[in-house]
Amino acid sequence: MYTIQRVLLFCSVWYCTEGSDVEKTSTRKLRARDLGIPFDGTPGKYNAITDVDNVQVGFRTIIEGDSIRTGVTAILPRGSNISITEQRCFANWFSLNGNGEMTGIHLLTESGFLSTPIIITNTNSVGIGYTSALKWIYQQNETSLVNVGDIGLPIVAETWDGFLNNFREFPIKEEHVFEALDNAKQSSSYVEEGNVGGGTGMINFGYKAGTGTSSRIVDTLNYTVGVLLQANFGRKNQLIIAGVPVGQELLDIETNTSSVPDKDVGSIIVILATDAPLLPHQLKRMATRVSLGIGKLGGIGADSSGDIFLAFSTANITDKSSTTKVAEFLSNDLINPLFNAAIQCVEEAIINSLIAAETMVGFGGIRVPSISHENVINILRKYNRLNDSTH
Ligand SMILES: *[C@@H]1O[C@H](CO)[C@@H](O)[C@H](O)[C@H]1NC(C)=O
Ligand SMILES: *[C@@H]1O[C@H](CO)[C@@H](O)[C@H](O)[C@H]1NC(C)=O
Ligand SMILES: *[C@@H]1O[C@H](CO)[C@@H](O)[C@H](O)[C@H]1NC(C)=O
Ligand SMILES: *[C@@H]1O[C@H](CO)[C@@H](O)[C@H](O)[C@H]1NC(C)=O
Ligand SMILES: *[C@@H]1O[C@H](CO)[C@@H](O)[C@H](O)[C@H]1NC(C)=O
Ligand SMILES: *[C@@H]1O[C@H](CO)[C@@H](O)[C@H](O)[C@H]1NC(C)=O
């Protein structure tokens, strides 16, 4: 029965994406919705952070030999024009648990602006990510580094891939960061998920995970919210999908074929974009709501977790050249639908990162299985939570 469903799913996926740039990767990975996992809210066209106009994403995945499983993710907040005035966005951030790193956030808090690309990579590569991003910006526009305060300090965030990846070799080099940024500059709206970019070696709730994305259209206001995240946290028994204790159920029926300890030792980095006109204090509120999406999955912001989130708005900041600036912002009493959208996007993007990731064998022969799509479908069906219109 499952085999038949899979064939049908594959056909419908192919049909939906026919004619779009997804065709280039004709073997598009399945996403949470393809399995019939139910979600609230209306996603954008790609159900990705790139549904927020001008946001671009690029990856450099590094899988070499038996022991290198890592990579770099790059996000351009305002498209491929890297000039300061073009990139500047209102932004803010929130740390649910600070056992991790995100550079550049002190200046970001001080100025209220994000004005550089964002890099997400592994823990040991924050330094190379930072210097390489600065070099790349410089290469785009040689006059842009006259005063570093003008351009902002690069945002580089990390999670730890040390189970599957031999990070002791420091495999990420400058050219990998350049390639991720160049790929973002040339990218289309389709965003790959799972074992790609910085998410290549990541593990979530005991299963292989990595990069995930999702978006929502806030119909009443015609704004878009999108997230891209790198998920690497949680224990198996914590996992909740669509309100169902999927992790507990999986522990009952599965043989353990993982070689990593079942401990909540990872982290999660979440980047949230919106075209809604929000000021930095409102973006702080958006960033805090990311925590609630993680909570819906069963995450607890564990002691050794680096759970750090950044939210930015691509809305137009008018009168760019004048001394006094004019900015529009959404009335606070209308912001709840955006909070809701943020929470929904985070929940779906984390599940997408699990569903898209494939089983990986890495450093020292360590094996981390992907979550079984068939088991997830059967457990949701048992709890009457499967979206039957998908099947
Ligand atoms: C169920 O699946 C249908 C068809 O794919 C989709 O239109 C609908 O939004 C889904 N409902 C939920 C709650 O996810
Ligand atoms: C980038 O933006 C700057 C400043 O607005 C503008 O002068 C320049 O022409 C733009 N470059 C490209 C390639 O669009
Ligand atoms: C290059 O950077 C300078 C200094 O920040 C800026 O004034 C100029 O508009 C940028 N040029 C382009 C083409 O982006
Ligand atoms: C909604 O927003 C999009 C993107 O900004 C715009 O292209 C579209 O015209 C808007 N639609 C309505 C009904 O305002
Ligand atoms: C699975 O086995 C590995 C290796 O023995 C162990 O470290 C891990 O905690 C086990 N996972 C679960 C969920 O029991
Ligand atoms: C931003 O606002 C200014 C002033 O209202 C306008 O001239 C400009 O076209 C707007 N830019 C965009 C991208 O909407």
XYZ file of C-alpha atoms in Angstrom, residues 102-105 107 114 116-119 129-135 137 148 151-157:
26
model
C 26.041 34.157 15.730
C 28.507 36.921 14.866
C 27.663 40.509 13.970
C 24.643 40.804 16.247
C 26.308 46.011 15.681
C 21.276 43.891 8.873
C 25.498 41.831 5.009
C 24.886 38.318 3.744
C 24.162 35.642 6.363
C 26.324 32.505 6.557
C 32.964 32.045 7.286
C 33.440 35.524 8.700
C 36.668 36.492 6.935
C 35.538 34.898 3.677
C 32.209 36.744 3.728
C 34.055 40.044 4.265
C 36.449 39.237 1.417
C 31.726 41.559 -0.105
C 33.334 48.581 8.146
C 28.446 47.725 5.817
C 27.878 45.942 9.082
C 29.779 42.941 10.362
C 28.947 39.620 8.711
C 26.369 37.380 10.351
C 27.853 33.882 10.725
C 25.984 31.252 12.736
